[in-house]
PDB file of C-alpha atoms in Angstrom:
ATOM      1  CA  LYS A   1      21.713  -8.602   1.158  1.00  0.00           C
ATOM      2  CA  ASP A   2      19.018  -9.075  -1.324  1.00  0.00           C
ATOM      3  CA  PRO A   3      18.871  -6.129  -3.789  1.00  0.00           C
ATOM      4  CA  THR A   4      15.375  -7.259  -5.113  1.00  0.00           C
ATOM      5  CA  LYS A   5      13.739  -7.881  -1.850  1.00  0.00           C
ATOM      6  CA  THR A   6      11.789  -4.753  -1.765  1.00  0.00           C
ATOM      7  CA  GLU A   7      10.412  -5.238  -5.261  1.00  0.00           C
ATOM      8  CA  ARG A   8       9.559  -8.843  -4.692  1.00  0.00           C
ATOM      9  CA  ILE A   9       7.612  -7.901  -1.463  1.00  0.00           C
ATOM     10  CA  GLY A  10       5.746  -5.190  -3.413  1.00  0.00           C
ATOM     11  CA  ALA A  11       5.013  -7.705  -6.226  1.00  0.00           C
ATOM     12  CA  VAL A  12       3.624 -10.252  -3.735  1.00  0.00           C
ATOM     13  CA  GLY A  13       1.350  -7.752  -2.339  1.00  0.00           C
ATOM     14  CA  GLU A  14      -0.037  -6.693  -5.753  1.00  0.00           C
ATOM     15  CA  GLN A  15      -0.585 -10.284  -6.665  1.00  0.00           C
ATOM     16  CA  ALA A  16      -2.438 -10.908  -3.432  1.00  0.00           C
ATOM     17  CA  PHE A  17      -4.686  -7.812  -4.085  1.00  0.00           C
ATOM     18  CA  HIS A  18      -5.379  -9.070  -7.581  1.00  0.00           C
ATOM     19  CA  ILE A  19      -6.481 -12.429  -6.130  1.00  0.00           C
ATOM     20  CA  LEU A  20      -8.656 -10.591  -3.657  1.00  0.00           C
ATOM     21  CA  THR A  21     -10.375  -8.219  -6.122  1.00  0.00           C
ATOM     22  CA  GLY A  22      -9.915  -9.553  -9.626  1.00  0.00           C
ATOM     23  CA  LEU A  23      -8.595  -6.123 -10.724  1.00  0.00           C
ATOM     24  CA  SER A  24      -5.831  -6.190 -13.362  1.00  0.00           C
ATOM     25  CA  ILE A  25      -2.331  -5.176 -12.229  1.00  0.00           C
ATOM     26  CA  ASP A  26      -0.784  -2.218 -13.942  1.00  0.00           C
ATOM     27  CA  VAL A  27       2.337  -3.931 -15.154  1.00  0.00           C
ATOM     28  CA  GLU A  28       3.508  -1.083 -17.536  1.00  0.00           C
ATOM     29  CA  VAL A  29       7.038  -0.176 -16.788  1.00  0.00           C
ATOM     30  CA  LYS A  30       7.672   3.488 -16.697  1.00  0.00           C
ATOM     31  CA  SER A  31      10.962   5.233 -16.382  1.00  0.00           C
ATOM     32  CA  ARG A  32       9.980   7.155 -13.322  1.00  0.00           C
ATOM     33  CA  GLY A  33       7.996   4.437 -11.743  1.00  0.00           C
ATOM     34  CA  ASN A  34       4.340   3.703 -11.640  1.00  0.00           C
ATOM     35  CA  LYS A  35       1.962   6.185 -10.020  1.00  0.00           C
ATOM     36  CA  PHE A  36      -0.493   3.401  -9.105  1.00  0.00           C
ATOM     37  CA  ASP A  37      -0.796  -0.430  -9.132  1.00  0.00           C
ATOM     38  CA  PHE A  38      -4.493  -0.818  -9.947  1.00  0.00           C
ATOM     39  CA  LEU A  39      -7.221   1.196 -11.576  1.00  0.00           C
ATOM     40  CA  LEU A  40     -10.802   0.816 -10.264  1.00  0.00           C
ATOM     41  CA  ARG A  41     -13.351   1.981 -12.723  1.00  0.00           C
ATOM     42  CA  THR A  42     -16.490   3.325 -10.907  1.00  0.00           C
ATOM     43  CA  ASP A  43     -19.528   5.129 -12.212  1.00  0.00           C
ATOM     44  CA  GLU A  44     -18.350   8.358 -10.821  1.00  0.00           C
ATOM     45  CA  LYS A  45     -14.462   8.225 -11.589  1.00  0.00           C
ATOM     46  CA  ASP A  46     -11.550   6.025 -12.161  1.00  0.00           C
ATOM     47  CA  LEU A  47      -9.717   5.368  -8.816  1.00  0.00           C
ATOM     48  CA  LYS A  48      -6.006   4.804  -8.734  1.00  0.00           C
ATOM     49  CA  ILE A  49      -5.051   2.249  -6.138  1.00  0.00           C
ATOM     50  CA  GLU A  50      -1.456   1.942  -4.619  1.00  0.00           C
ATOM     51  CA  ILE A  51      -0.551  -1.143  -2.707  1.00  0.00           C
ATOM     52  CA  GLY A  52       2.057  -0.880   0.072  1.00  0.00           C
ATOM     53  CA  THR A  53       3.308  -4.203   1.278  1.00  0.00           C
ATOM     54  CA  GLN A  54       6.078  -4.534   3.927  1.00  0.00           C
ATOM     55  CA  ASN A  55       7.979  -7.236   5.522  1.00  0.00           C
ATOM     56  CA  TYR A  56       6.573  -8.158   8.920  1.00  0.00           C
ATOM     57  CA  GLN A  57      10.039  -8.047  10.569  1.00  0.00           C
ATOM     58  CA  TYR A  58      10.488  -4.448   9.368  1.00  0.00           C
ATOM     59  CA  TYR A  59       6.983  -3.654  10.525  1.00  0.00           C
ATOM     60  CA  GLU A  60       7.804  -4.813  14.065  1.00  0.00           C
ATOM     61  CA  ALA A  61      10.990  -2.769  14.231  1.00  0.00           C
ATOM     62  CA  LEU A  62       9.108   0.202  12.859  1.00  0.00           C
ATOM     63  CA  ARG A  63       6.358  -0.383  15.654  1.00  0.00           C
ATOM     64  CA  LEU A  64       9.024  -0.497  18.383  1.00  0.00           C
ATOM     65  CA  ASP A  65      10.760   2.606  17.025  1.00  0.00           C
ATOM     66  CA  ARG A  66       7.737   4.690  16.406  1.00  0.00           C
ATOM     67  CA  LYS A  67       5.825   3.416  19.476  1.00  0.00           C
ATOM     68  CA  GLY A  68       2.834   2.127  17.477  1.00  0.00           C
ATOM     69  CA  THR A  69       1.766   0.244  14.338  1.00  0.00           C
ATOM     70  CA  HIS A  70       2.529   2.324  11.269  1.00  0.00           C
ATOM     71  CA  HIS A  71       2.470   1.823   7.522  1.00  0.00           C
ATOM     72  CA  TYR A  72       4.532   4.085   5.154  1.00  0.00           C
ATOM     73  CA  ARG A  73       5.084   5.477   1.594  1.00  0.00           C
ATOM     74  CA  LYS A  74       8.287   7.034   0.551  1.00  0.00           C
ATOM     75  CA  ALA A  75       8.069  10.801   0.974  1.00  0.00           C
ATOM     76  CA  ARG A  76      11.443  11.986  -0.467  1.00  0.00           C
ATOM     77  CA  GLU A  77      14.974  10.811  -1.087  1.00  0.00           C
ATOM     78  CA  LYS A  78      16.644  13.193   1.317  1.00  0.00           C
ATOM     79  CA  GLN A  79      15.527  15.940   3.810  1.00  0.00           C
ATOM     80  CA  SER A  80      16.512  18.804   1.397  1.00  0.00           C
ATOM     81  CA  ASP A  81      14.130  17.417  -1.383  1.00  0.00           C
ATOM     82  CA  PRO A  82      10.562  18.501  -1.709  1.00  0.00           C
ATOM     83  CA  LEU A  83       7.945  16.029  -0.556  1.00  0.00           C
ATOM     84  CA  LYS A  84       6.717  13.753  -3.281  1.00  0.00           C
ATOM     85  CA  PRO A  85       2.937  14.125  -3.842  1.00  0.00           C
ATOM     86  CA  LEU A  86       0.599  11.295  -2.935  1.00  0.00           C
ATOM     87  CA  GLN A  87      -0.785  10.393  -6.446  1.00  0.00           C
ATOM     88  CA  ALA A  88      -3.160   7.536  -5.889  1.00  0.00           C
ATOM     89  CA  ASP A  89      -6.691   7.925  -4.596  1.00  0.00           C
ATOM     90  CA  ILE A  90      -6.672   4.872  -2.383  1.00  0.00           C
ATOM     91  CA  TYR A  91      -3.751   3.234  -0.472  1.00  0.00           C
ATOM     92  CA  VAL A  92      -3.947  -0.416   0.643  1.00  0.00           C
ATOM     93  CA  PHE A  93      -1.397  -1.704   3.192  1.00  0.00           C
ATOM     94  CA  GLY A  94      -0.354  -5.252   3.920  1.00  0.00           C
ATOM     95  CA  LEU A  95       2.270  -7.348   5.584  1.00  0.00           C
ATOM     96  CA  THR A  96       4.050 -10.509   4.462  1.00  0.00           C
ATOM     97  CA  ASP A  97       6.338 -12.742   6.379  1.00  0.00           C
ATOM     98  CA  GLN A  98       6.761 -15.312   3.697  1.00  0.00           C
ATOM     99  CA  PHE A  99       8.060 -14.922   0.274  1.00  0.00           C
ATOM    100  CA  ASP A 100      10.095 -17.493  -1.344  1.00  0.00           C
ATOM    101  CA  GLY A 101       9.443 -18.529  -4.972  1.00  0.00           C
ATOM    102  CA  ASP A 102       5.798 -18.670  -5.497  1.00  0.00           C
ATOM    103  CA  ILE A 103       4.719 -19.271  -1.958  1.00  0.00           C
ATOM    104  CA  ALA A 104       3.630 -16.241  -0.041  1.00  0.00           C
ATOM    105  CA  GLN A 105       1.251 -15.102   2.695  1.00  0.00           C
ATOM    106  CA  VAL A 106      -0.149 -11.494   2.742  1.00  0.00           C
ATOM    107  CA  ILE A 107      -2.283  -9.992   5.410  1.00  0.00           C
ATOM    108  CA  PHE A 108      -3.961  -6.723   4.453  1.00  0.00           C
ATOM    109  CA  GLU A 109      -4.231  -4.432   7.357  1.00  0.00           C
ATOM    110  CA  GLY A 110      -6.551  -1.961   5.651  1.00  0.00           C
ATOM    111  CA  TRP A 111      -7.098   0.878   3.282  1.00  0.00           C
ATOM    112  CA  ILE A 112      -7.296   4.619   3.294  1.00  0.00           C
ATOM    113  CA  THR A 113      -8.308   7.307   0.955  1.00  0.00           C
ATOM    114  CA  VAL A 114      -5.626   9.894  -0.072  1.00  0.00           C
ATOM    115  CA  GLU A 115      -7.676  12.694   1.699  1.00  0.00           C
ATOM    116  CA  ASP A 116      -7.542  10.756   5.045  1.00  0.00           C
ATOM    117  CA  PHE A 117      -3.910   9.810   4.433  1.00  0.00           C
ATOM    118  CA  ARG A 118      -2.968  13.535   4.031  1.00  0.00           C
ATOM    119  CA  LYS A 119      -5.041  14.390   7.032  1.00  0.00           C
ATOM    120  CA  HIS A 120      -3.385  11.942   9.387  1.00  0.00           C
ATOM    121  CA  CYS A 121       0.040  11.067   8.110  1.00  0.00           C
ATOM    122  CA  PHE A 122       3.251  12.545   9.341  1.00  0.00           C
ATOM    123  CA  VAL A 123       6.774  12.682   7.705  1.00  0.00           C
ATOM    124  CA  ASP A 124       9.820  11.221   9.519  1.00  0.00           C
ATOM    125  CA  LYS A 125      13.126   9.657   8.607  1.00  0.00           C
ATOM    126  CA  ALA A 126      13.053   5.994   7.492  1.00  0.00           C
ATOM    127  CA  LEU A 127      14.414   3.494   9.777  1.00  0.00           C
ATOM    128  CA  ARG A 128      16.955   2.464   7.206  1.00  0.00           C
ATOM    129  CA  GLY A 129      18.400   4.651   4.461  1.00  0.00           C
ATOM    130  CA  THR A 130      18.710   8.415   4.201  1.00  0.00           C
ATOM    131  CA  HIS A 131      15.112   8.993   2.746  1.00  0.00           C
ATOM    132  CA  ASP A 132      11.977  10.223   4.599  1.00  0.00           C
ATOM    133  CA  ASN A 133       8.604   8.445   4.745  1.00  0.00           C
ATOM    134  CA  TYR A 134       4.938   9.343   4.998  1.00  0.00           C
ATOM    135  CA  TYR A 135       3.778   7.442   8.047  1.00  0.00           C
ATOM    136  CA  ILE A 136       0.058   6.479   8.821  1.00  0.00           C
ATOM    137  CA  HIS A 137      -0.994   4.819  12.007  1.00  0.00           C
ATOM    138  CA  LYS A 138      -2.823   1.560  11.640  1.00  0.00           C
ATOM    139  CA  SER A 139      -5.902   2.969  13.572  1.00  0.00           C
ATOM    140  CA  HIS A 140      -6.584   5.265  10.561  1.00  0.00           C
ATOM    141  CA  LEU A 141      -7.084   2.341   8.180  1.00  0.00           C
ATOM    142  CA  LYS A 142     -10.470   1.083   7.193  1.00  0.00           C
ATOM    143  CA  ASP A 143     -11.120  -2.653   7.102  1.00  0.00           C
ATOM    144  CA  MET A 144     -10.630  -4.506   3.838  1.00  0.00           C
ATOM    145  CA  LEU A 145     -14.133  -6.072   4.011  1.00  0.00           C
ATOM    146  CA  GLN A 146     -15.476  -2.520   3.894  1.00  0.00           C
ATOM    147  CA  PHE A 147     -13.466  -1.819   0.682  1.00  0.00           C
ATOM    148  CA  LEU A 148     -14.872  -5.112  -0.926  1.00  0.00           C
ATOM    149  CA  TRP A 149     -18.411  -4.172   0.052  1.00  0.00           C
ATOM    150  CA  GLN A 150     -18.131  -0.565  -0.952  1.00  0.00           C
ATOM    151  CA  TYR A 151     -16.739  -1.326  -4.419  1.00  0.00           C
ATOM    152  CA  ARG A 152     -18.460  -4.728  -4.929  1.00  0.00           C
ATOM    153  CA  ASN A 153     -20.168  -3.521  -8.022  1.00  0.00           C
ATOM    154  CA  PHE A 154     -16.937  -2.452  -9.710  1.00  0.00           C
ATOM    155  CA  LEU A 155     -14.699  -5.473  -8.819  1.00  0.00           C
ATOM    156  CA  ASP A 156     -14.438  -8.499 -11.084  1.00  0.00           C
ATOM    157  CA  LEU A 157     -15.190 -11.172  -8.439  1.00  0.00           C
ATOM    158  CA  SER A 158     -15.382 -13.820 -11.188  1.00  0.00           C
ATOM    159  CA  ARG A 159     -11.485 -13.436 -11.626  1.00  0.00           C
ATOM    160  CA  THR A 160     -10.736 -13.572  -7.882  1.00  0.00           C
ATOM    161  CA  GLY A 161      -9.209 -16.507  -6.192  1.00  0.00           C
ATOM    162  CA  LEU A 162     -12.009 -16.518  -3.581  1.00  0.00           C
ATOM    163  CA  PHE A 163     -14.739 -18.262  -5.547  1.00  0.00           C
TER     164      PHE A 163
END
């Protein structure tokens, strides 16, 4: 059992998003956790972005159990607790099946606004543990190319690993 596996998977996803967009990772350590991973400054407002990366094997187990392809965010520690609010403006979801040292592959499945996430998600127990998650079906996610195009004027493409 690897006690740091979840955090390492999350860090791999954040690093991959940084390489894709050139945005700076929010590395500030807060006692109650970060409310977002990236801040995208647009002309209208600053958008908080949360990256959710999961291990591909867990994703497959979830797909079989929930009869569909779902991504998730933790909703509460136990059923008697109130639901945690969704605090980011945009959620980006990805999968990784390789993470060992500095070699990793991340596949971003898509992104969703918090409004659409609230509209289409459902809460259910986690496959492992005693907590509940917000689940969103893959079909509700928008393509990452759409994200890159929609926000192209606000990304730092000179800092990406693409060019």
